[in-house]
Tab-separated table of C-alpha atoms and ligand atoms in Angstrom:
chain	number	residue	atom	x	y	z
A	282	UNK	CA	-29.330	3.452	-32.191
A	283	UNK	CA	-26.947	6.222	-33.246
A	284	UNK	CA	-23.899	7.179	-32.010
A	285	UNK	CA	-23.222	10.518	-30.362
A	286	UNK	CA	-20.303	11.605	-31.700
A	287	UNK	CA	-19.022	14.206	-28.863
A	288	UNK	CA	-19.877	11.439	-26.287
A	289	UNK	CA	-17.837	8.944	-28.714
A	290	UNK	CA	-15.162	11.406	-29.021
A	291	UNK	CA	-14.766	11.947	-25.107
A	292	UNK	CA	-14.758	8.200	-24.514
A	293	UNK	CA	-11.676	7.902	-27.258
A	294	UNK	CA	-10.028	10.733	-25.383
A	295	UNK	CA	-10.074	8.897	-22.073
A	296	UNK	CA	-9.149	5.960	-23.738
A	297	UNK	CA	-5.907	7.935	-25.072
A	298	UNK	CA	-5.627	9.156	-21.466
A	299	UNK	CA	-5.482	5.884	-20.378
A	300	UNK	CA	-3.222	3.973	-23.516
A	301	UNK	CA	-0.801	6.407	-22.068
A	302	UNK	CA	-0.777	5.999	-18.637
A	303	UNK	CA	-0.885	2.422	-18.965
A	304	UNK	CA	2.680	2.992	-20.520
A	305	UNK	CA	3.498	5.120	-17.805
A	306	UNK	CA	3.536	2.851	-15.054
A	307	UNK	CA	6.174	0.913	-17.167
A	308	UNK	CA	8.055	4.285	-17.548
A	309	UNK	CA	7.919	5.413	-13.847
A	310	UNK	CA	9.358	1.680	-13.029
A	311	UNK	CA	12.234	2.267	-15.459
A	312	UNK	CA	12.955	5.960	-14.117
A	313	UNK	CA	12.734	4.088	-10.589
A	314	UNK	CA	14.596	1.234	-10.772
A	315	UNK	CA	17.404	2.895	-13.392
A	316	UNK	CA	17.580	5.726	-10.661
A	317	UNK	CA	16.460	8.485	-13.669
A	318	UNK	CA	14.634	10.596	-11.021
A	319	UNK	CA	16.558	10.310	-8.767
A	320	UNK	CA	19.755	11.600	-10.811
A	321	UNK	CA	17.500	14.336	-12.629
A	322	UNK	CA	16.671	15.295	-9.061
A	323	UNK	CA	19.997	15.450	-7.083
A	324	UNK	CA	22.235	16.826	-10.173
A	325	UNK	CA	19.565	19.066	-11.412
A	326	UNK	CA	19.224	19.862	-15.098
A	327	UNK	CA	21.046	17.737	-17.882
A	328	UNK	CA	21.418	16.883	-21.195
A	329	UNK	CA	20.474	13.130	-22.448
A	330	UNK	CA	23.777	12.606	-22.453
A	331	UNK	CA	23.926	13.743	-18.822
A	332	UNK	CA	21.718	11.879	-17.504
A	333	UNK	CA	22.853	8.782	-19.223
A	334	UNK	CA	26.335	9.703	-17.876
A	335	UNK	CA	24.790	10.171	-14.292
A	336	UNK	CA	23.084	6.603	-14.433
A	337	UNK	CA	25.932	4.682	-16.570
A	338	UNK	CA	23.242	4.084	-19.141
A	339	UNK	CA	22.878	4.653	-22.853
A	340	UNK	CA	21.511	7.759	-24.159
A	341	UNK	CA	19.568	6.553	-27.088
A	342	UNK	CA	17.408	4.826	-24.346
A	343	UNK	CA	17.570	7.579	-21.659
A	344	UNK	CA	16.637	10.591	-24.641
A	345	UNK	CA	13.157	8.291	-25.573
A	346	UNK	CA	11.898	7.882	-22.074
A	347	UNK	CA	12.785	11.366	-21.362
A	348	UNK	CA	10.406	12.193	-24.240
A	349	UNK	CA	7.677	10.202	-22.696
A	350	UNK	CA	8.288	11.566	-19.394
A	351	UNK	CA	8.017	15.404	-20.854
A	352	UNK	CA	4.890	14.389	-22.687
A	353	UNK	CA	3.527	13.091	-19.361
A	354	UNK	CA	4.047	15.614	-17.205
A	355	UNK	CA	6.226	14.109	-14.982
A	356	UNK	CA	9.778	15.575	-16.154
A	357	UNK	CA	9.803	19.173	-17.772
A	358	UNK	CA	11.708	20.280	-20.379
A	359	UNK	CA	14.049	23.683	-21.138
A	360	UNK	CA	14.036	23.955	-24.886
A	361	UNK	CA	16.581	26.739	-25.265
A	362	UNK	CA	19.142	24.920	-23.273
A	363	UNK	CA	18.071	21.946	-24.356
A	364	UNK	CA	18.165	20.155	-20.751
A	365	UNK	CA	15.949	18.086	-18.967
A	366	UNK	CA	14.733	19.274	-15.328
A	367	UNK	CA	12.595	18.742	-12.337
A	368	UNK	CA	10.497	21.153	-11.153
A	369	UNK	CA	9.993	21.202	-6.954
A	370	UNK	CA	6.825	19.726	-7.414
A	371	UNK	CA	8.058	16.977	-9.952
A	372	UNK	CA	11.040	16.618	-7.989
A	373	UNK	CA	8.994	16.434	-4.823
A	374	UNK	CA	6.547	13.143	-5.905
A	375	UNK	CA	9.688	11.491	-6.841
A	376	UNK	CA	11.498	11.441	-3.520
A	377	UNK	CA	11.334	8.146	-1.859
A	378	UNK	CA	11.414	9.753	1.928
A	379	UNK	CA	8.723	12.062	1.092
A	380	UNK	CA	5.108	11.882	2.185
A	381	UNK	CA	4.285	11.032	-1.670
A	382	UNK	CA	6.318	8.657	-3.668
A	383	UNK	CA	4.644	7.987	-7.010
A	384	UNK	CA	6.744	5.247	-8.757
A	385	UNK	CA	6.500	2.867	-5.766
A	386	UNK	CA	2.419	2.636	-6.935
A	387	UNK	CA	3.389	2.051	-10.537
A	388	UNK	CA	5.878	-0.547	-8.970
A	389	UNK	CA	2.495	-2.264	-7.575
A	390	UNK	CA	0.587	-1.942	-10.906
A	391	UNK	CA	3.286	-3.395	-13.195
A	392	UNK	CA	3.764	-6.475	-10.388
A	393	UNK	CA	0.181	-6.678	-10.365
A	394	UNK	CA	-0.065	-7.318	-14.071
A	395	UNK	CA	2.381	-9.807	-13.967
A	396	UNK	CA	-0.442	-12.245	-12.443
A	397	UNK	CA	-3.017	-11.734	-15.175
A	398	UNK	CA	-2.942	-15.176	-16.575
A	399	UNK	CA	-3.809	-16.540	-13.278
A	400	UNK	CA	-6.366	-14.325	-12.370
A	401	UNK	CA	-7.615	-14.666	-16.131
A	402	UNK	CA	-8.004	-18.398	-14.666
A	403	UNK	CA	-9.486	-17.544	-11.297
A	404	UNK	CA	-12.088	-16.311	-12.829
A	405	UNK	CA	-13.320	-19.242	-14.542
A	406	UNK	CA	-12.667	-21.706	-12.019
A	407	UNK	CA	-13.559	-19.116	-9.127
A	408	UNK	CA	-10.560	-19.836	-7.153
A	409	UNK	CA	-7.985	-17.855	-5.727
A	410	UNK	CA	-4.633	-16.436	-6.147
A	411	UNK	CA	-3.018	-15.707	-2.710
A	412	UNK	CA	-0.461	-13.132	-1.959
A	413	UNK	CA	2.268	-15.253	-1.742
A	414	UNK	CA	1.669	-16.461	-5.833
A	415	UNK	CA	2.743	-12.677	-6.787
A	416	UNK	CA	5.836	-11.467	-8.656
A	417	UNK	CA	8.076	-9.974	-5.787
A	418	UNK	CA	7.674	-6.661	-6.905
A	419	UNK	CA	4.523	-6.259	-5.537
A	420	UNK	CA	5.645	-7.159	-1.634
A	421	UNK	CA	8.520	-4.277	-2.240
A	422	UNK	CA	5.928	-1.994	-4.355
A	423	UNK	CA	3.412	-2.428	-1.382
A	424	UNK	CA	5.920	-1.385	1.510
A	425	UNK	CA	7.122	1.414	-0.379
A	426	UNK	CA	3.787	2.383	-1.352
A	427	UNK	CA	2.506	2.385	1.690
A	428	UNK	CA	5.741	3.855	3.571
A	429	UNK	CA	5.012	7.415	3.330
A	430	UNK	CA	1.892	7.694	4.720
A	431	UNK	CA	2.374	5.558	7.702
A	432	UNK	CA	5.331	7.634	8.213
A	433	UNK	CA	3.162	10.532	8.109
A	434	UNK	CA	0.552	9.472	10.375
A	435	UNK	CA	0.611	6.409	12.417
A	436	UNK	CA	2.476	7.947	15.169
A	437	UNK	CA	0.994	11.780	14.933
A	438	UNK	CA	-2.245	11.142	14.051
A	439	UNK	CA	-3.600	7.361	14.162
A	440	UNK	CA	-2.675	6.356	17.118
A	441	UNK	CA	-3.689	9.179	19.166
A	442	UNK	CA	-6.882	9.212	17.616
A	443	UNK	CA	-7.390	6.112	19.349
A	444	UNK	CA	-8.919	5.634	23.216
A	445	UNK	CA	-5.658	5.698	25.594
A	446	UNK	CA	-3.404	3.827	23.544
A	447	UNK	CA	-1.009	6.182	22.996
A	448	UNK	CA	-0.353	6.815	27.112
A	449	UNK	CA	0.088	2.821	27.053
A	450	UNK	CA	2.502	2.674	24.431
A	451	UNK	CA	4.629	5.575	25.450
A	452	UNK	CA	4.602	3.508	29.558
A	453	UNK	CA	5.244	0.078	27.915
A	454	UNK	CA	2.975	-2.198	26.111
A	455	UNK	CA	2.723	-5.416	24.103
A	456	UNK	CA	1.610	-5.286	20.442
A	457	UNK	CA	0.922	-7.674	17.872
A	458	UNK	CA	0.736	-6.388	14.361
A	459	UNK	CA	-0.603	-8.675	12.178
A	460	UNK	CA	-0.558	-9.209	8.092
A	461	UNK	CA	2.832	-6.530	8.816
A	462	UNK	CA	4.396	-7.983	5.128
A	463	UNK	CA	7.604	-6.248	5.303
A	464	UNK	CA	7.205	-4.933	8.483
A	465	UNK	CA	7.095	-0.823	8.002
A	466	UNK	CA	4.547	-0.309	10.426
A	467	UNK	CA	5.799	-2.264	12.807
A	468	UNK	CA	9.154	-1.124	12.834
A	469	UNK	CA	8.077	2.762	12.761
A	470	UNK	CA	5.724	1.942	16.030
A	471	UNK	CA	9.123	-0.111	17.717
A	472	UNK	CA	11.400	3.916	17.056
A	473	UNK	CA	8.588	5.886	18.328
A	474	UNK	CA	7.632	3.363	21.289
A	475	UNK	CA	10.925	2.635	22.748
A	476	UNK	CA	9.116	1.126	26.211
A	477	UNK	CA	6.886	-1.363	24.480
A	478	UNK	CA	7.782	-4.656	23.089
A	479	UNK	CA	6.377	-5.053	19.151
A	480	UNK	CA	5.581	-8.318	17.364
A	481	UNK	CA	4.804	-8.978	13.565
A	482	UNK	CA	3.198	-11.518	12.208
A	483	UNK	CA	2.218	-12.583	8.645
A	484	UNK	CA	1.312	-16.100	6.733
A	485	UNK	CA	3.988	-15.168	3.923
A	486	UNK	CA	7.487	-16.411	4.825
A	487	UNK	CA	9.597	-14.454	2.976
A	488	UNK	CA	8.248	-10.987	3.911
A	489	UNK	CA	8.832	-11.885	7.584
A	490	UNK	CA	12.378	-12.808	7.024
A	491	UNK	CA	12.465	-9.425	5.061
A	492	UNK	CA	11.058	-7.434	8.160
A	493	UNK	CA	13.748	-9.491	10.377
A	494	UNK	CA	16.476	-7.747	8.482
A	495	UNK	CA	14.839	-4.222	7.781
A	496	UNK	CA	14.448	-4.233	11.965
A	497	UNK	CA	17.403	-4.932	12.773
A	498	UNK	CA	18.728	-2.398	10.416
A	499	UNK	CA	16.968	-0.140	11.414
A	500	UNK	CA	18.618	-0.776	14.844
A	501	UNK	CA	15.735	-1.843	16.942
A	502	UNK	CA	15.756	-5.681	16.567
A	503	UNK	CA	15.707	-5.752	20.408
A	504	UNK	CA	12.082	-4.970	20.977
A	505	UNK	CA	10.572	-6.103	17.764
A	506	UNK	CA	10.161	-9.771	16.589
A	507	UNK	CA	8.818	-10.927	13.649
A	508	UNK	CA	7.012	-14.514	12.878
A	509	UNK	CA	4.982	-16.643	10.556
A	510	UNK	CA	1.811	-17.005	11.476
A	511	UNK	CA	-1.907	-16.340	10.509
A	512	UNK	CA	-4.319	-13.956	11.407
A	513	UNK	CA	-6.709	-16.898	13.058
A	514	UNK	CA	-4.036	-18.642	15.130
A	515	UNK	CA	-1.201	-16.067	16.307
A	516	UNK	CA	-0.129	-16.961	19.517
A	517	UNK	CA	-0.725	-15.020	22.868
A	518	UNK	CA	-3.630	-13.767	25.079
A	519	UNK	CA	-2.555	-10.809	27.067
A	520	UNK	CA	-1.808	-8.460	23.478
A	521	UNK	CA	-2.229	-4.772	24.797
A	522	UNK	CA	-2.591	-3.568	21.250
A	523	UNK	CA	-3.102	-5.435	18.046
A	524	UNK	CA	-3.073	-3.697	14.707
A	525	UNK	CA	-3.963	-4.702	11.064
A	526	UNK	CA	-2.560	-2.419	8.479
A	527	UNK	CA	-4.277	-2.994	5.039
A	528	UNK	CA	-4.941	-6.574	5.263
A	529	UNK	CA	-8.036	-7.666	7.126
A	530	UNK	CA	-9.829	-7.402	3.538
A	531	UNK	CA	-6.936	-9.833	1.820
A	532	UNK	CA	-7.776	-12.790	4.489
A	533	UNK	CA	-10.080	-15.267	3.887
A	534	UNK	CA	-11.965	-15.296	6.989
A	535	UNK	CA	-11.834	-11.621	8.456
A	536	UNK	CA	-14.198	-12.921	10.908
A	537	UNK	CA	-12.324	-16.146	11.955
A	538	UNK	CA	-9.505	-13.184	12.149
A	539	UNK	CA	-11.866	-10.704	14.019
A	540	UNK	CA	-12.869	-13.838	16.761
A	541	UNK	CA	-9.259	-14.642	17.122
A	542	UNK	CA	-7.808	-10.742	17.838
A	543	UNK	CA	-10.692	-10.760	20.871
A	544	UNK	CA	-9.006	-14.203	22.314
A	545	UNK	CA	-5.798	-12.396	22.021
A	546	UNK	CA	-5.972	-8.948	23.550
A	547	UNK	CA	-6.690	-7.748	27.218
A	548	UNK	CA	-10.014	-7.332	28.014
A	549	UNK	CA	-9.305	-3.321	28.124
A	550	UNK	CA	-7.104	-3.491	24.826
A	551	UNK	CA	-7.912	-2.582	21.620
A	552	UNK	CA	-7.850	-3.352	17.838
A	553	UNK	CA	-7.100	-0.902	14.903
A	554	UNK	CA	-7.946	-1.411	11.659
A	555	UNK	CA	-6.439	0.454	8.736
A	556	UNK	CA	-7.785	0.023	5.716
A	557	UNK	CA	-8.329	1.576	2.398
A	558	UNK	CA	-10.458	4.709	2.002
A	559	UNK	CA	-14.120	3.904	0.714
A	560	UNK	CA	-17.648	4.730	1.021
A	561	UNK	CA	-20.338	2.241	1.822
A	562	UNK	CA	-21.593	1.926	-1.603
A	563	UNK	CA	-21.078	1.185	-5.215
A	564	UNK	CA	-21.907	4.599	-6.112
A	565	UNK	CA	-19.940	6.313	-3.356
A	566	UNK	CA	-17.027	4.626	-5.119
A	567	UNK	CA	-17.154	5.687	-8.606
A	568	UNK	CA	-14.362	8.076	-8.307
A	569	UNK	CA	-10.446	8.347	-9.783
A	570	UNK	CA	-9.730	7.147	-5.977
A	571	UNK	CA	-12.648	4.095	-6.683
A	572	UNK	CA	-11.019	3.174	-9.885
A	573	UNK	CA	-7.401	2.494	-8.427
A	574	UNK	CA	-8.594	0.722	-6.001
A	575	UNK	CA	-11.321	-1.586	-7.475
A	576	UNK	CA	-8.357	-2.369	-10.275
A	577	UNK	CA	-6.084	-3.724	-7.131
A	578	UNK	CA	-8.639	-5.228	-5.709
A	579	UNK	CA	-10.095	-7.275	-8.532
A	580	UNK	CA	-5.938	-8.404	-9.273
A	581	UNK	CA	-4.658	-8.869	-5.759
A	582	UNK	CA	-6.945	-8.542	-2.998
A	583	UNK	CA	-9.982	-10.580	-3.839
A	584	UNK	CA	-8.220	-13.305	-5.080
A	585	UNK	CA	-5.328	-13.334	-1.930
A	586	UNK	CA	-9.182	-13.649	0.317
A	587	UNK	CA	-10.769	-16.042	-2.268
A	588	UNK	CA	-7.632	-18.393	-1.829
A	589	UNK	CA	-7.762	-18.738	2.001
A	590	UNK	CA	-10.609	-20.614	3.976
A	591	UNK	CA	-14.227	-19.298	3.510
A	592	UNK	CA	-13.374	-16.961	0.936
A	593	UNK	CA	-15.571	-13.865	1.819
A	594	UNK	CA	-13.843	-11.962	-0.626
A	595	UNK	CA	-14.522	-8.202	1.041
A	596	UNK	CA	-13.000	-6.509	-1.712
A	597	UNK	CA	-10.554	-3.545	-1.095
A	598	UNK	CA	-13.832	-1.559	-1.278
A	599	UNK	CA	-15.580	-2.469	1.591
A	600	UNK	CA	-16.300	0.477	3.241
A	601	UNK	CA	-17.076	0.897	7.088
A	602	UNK	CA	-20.513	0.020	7.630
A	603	UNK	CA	-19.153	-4.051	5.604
A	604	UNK	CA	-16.248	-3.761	7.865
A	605	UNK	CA	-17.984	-3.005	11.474
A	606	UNK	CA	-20.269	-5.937	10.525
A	607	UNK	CA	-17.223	-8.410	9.919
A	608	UNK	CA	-15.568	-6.918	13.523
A	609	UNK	CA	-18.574	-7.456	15.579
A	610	UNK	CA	-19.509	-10.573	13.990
A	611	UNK	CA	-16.596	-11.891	15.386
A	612	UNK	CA	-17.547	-10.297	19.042
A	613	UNK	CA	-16.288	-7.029	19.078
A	614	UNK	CA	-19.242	-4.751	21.016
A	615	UNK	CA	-17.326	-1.140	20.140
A	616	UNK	CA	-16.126	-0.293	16.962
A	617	UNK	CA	-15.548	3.696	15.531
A	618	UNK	CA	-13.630	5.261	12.817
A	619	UNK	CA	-11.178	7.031	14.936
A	620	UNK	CA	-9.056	8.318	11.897
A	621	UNK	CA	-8.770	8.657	7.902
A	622	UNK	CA	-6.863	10.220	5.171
A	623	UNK	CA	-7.896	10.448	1.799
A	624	UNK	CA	-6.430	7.168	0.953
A	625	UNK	CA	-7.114	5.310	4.882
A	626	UNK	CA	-10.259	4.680	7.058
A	627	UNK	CA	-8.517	4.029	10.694
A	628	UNK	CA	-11.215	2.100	12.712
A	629	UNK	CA	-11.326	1.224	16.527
A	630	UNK	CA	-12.207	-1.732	17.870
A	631	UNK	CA	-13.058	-2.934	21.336
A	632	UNK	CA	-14.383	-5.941	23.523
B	840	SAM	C1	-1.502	-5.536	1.281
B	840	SAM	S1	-0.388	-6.430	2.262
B	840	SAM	C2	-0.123	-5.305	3.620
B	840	SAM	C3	1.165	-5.559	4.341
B	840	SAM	C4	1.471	-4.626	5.510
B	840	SAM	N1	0.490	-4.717	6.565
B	840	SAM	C5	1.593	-3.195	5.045
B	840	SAM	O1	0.703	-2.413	5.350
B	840	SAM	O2	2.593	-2.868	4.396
B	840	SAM	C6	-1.402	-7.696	2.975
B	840	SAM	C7	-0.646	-8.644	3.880
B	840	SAM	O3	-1.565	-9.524	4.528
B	840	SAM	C8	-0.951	-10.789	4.644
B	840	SAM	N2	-2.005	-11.788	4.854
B	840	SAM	C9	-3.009	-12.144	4.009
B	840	SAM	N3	-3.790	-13.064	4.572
B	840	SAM	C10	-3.282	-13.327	5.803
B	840	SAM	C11	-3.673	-14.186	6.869
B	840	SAM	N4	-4.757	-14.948	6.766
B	840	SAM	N5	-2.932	-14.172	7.982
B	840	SAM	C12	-1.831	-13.396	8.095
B	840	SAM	N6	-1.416	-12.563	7.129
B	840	SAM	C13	-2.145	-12.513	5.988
B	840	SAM	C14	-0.187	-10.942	3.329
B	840	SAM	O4	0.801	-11.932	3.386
B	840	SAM	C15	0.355	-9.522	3.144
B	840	SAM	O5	1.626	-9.392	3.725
């Protein structure tokens, strides 16, 4: 056997790629959570100095991660002035009420990480680690993560693509959203739905009392409600609407789940199903998109399904053809992709 040098020399270059990015994510955290961005952004270009000025920080500090941030791509710099800058399109990833907000999925990553040694051990002993077992950061990572593109398209794209839910909404329905963590989606459907009355449920304790607050701050605690409860026994039977945003493939039992949402809705209502983007196979997979998610999935979501009650571990790659399967298994007869992004598959189901 002998090596191949160019095909050794293009694996050691990814590897770089990757050495580096790895150290990113702990970069793009700083820049977050030190508001660096966010002051390079608003007070446009600066000196090290400046910018440690700007975020009452020390400029020893500040002038090394700006280096790492100008080697990466994600800050540019102007070497005759000798300031640090965004560019629109830098400037534009960064912004936390924009349709893309990079450092909330490094947020994820580095939270993720944080639970190696116990997924290190779930893999020997083949048992799980459930959502609730995380470092924080990854319930605040995931909501902000996620933000953005519900924002974009739940209420101008999702929803309508679905079978006269929309028309129900808009005259006054009742809607169960369940695994809603923090509560994002549930509270964005409450503004746009003013007539219907919203309710959230999720197992994990602390994210509901974190979606009680962020409704009422948001200022429509009056038609939303939040409570803990799990996907198999939420109460109520007459649920116009139920939704699952990202989480059917985290639970245990997805079909225990899928039985229980037909007991709950009206026998003309309807389920949607958001999950991640994937293709039916391995090979469909094996992409930069893939990647990500297989690397979440084999530290968060696998686990969170392997520590719950039968354990099917779907896998955030399950892809629709898996996913019908699960829905009708649990009695569903219609089920559709009614929507997707690059990032979402938006399915339909019905009794
Ligand atoms: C990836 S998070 C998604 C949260 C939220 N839907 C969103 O899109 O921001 C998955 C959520 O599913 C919840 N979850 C997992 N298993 C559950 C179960 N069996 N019943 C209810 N909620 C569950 C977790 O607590 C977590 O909040």
């Amino acid at each position: 056997m002998a090596i191949d040098p160019d095909k050794l020399n293009q694996l050691l270059g990814r590897f770089l790629d990757d050495f580096g990015a790895a150290f990113h994510a702990g970069m793009a955290v700083l820049g977050d959570k030190l508001g660096l961005y966010k002051a390079l952004a608003e007070g446009g270009p600066c000196t090290s100095s400046e910018l440690a000025e700007r975020t009452s920080t020390t400029e020893r500090y500040v002038r090394e991660w700006l280096a790492s941030q100008v080697a990466g791509g994600y800050v540019s710099y102007d070497r005759e002035a000798g300031k640090y800058y965004l560019t629109e399109e830098q400037a534009f990833v960064q912004d936390e009420n924009g349709p893309v907000f990079m450092p909330s999925a490094f947020e994820v990553v580095v939270a993720a990480l944080k639970s190696d040694a116990k997924v290190a051990d779930a893999f020997s002993t083949g048992k799980g680690v459930g959502w609730h077992e995380h470092d924080p950061g990854l319930f605040r990572g995931t909501e902000r993560f996620f933000r953005p593109g519900y924002a974009a398209n739940l209420i101008s794209a999702w929803i309508p693509s679905l079978d006269g839910v929309e028309g129900k909404l808009k005259a006054g329905a009742k809607v169960a959203d369940v695994g809603c963590g923090h509560g994002v989606s549930t509270i964005l459907m409450a503004k746009a739905f003013p007539k219907s009355t919203f309710i959230g449920f999720d197992y994990h304790g602390p994210s509901i009392e974190y979606a009680r607050n962020a409704a009422d701050k948001a200022g429509v605690g009056d038609r939303v409600s939040f409570e803990v409860a799990k996907a198999k026994d939420y109460p109520g039977s007459d649920y116009d609407f139920v939704t699952f945003f990202d989480c059917l493939h985290d639970m245990g039992d997805p079909v225990g789940a899928s039985a229980h949402v037909l007991q709950s809705l009206k026998r003309d209502g309807t389920w949607m199903i958001v999950e991640p983007f994937a293709g039916d196979s391995l090979e469909e997979n094996l992409n930069p998109r893939g990647r990500a998610f297989y690397g979440v999935s084999t530290l968060v979501c696998t686990p969170a399904s392997l520590s719950q009650e039968v354990g099917l571990g779907l896998g955030a790659q399950a892809g629709e053809k898996r996913i019908g399967d699960v829905v009708k298994s649990g009695g569903f007869t219609r089920f559709r992709r009614a929507s997707e992004t690059p990032f979402n598959l938006v399915f339909e189901a019905r009794p």
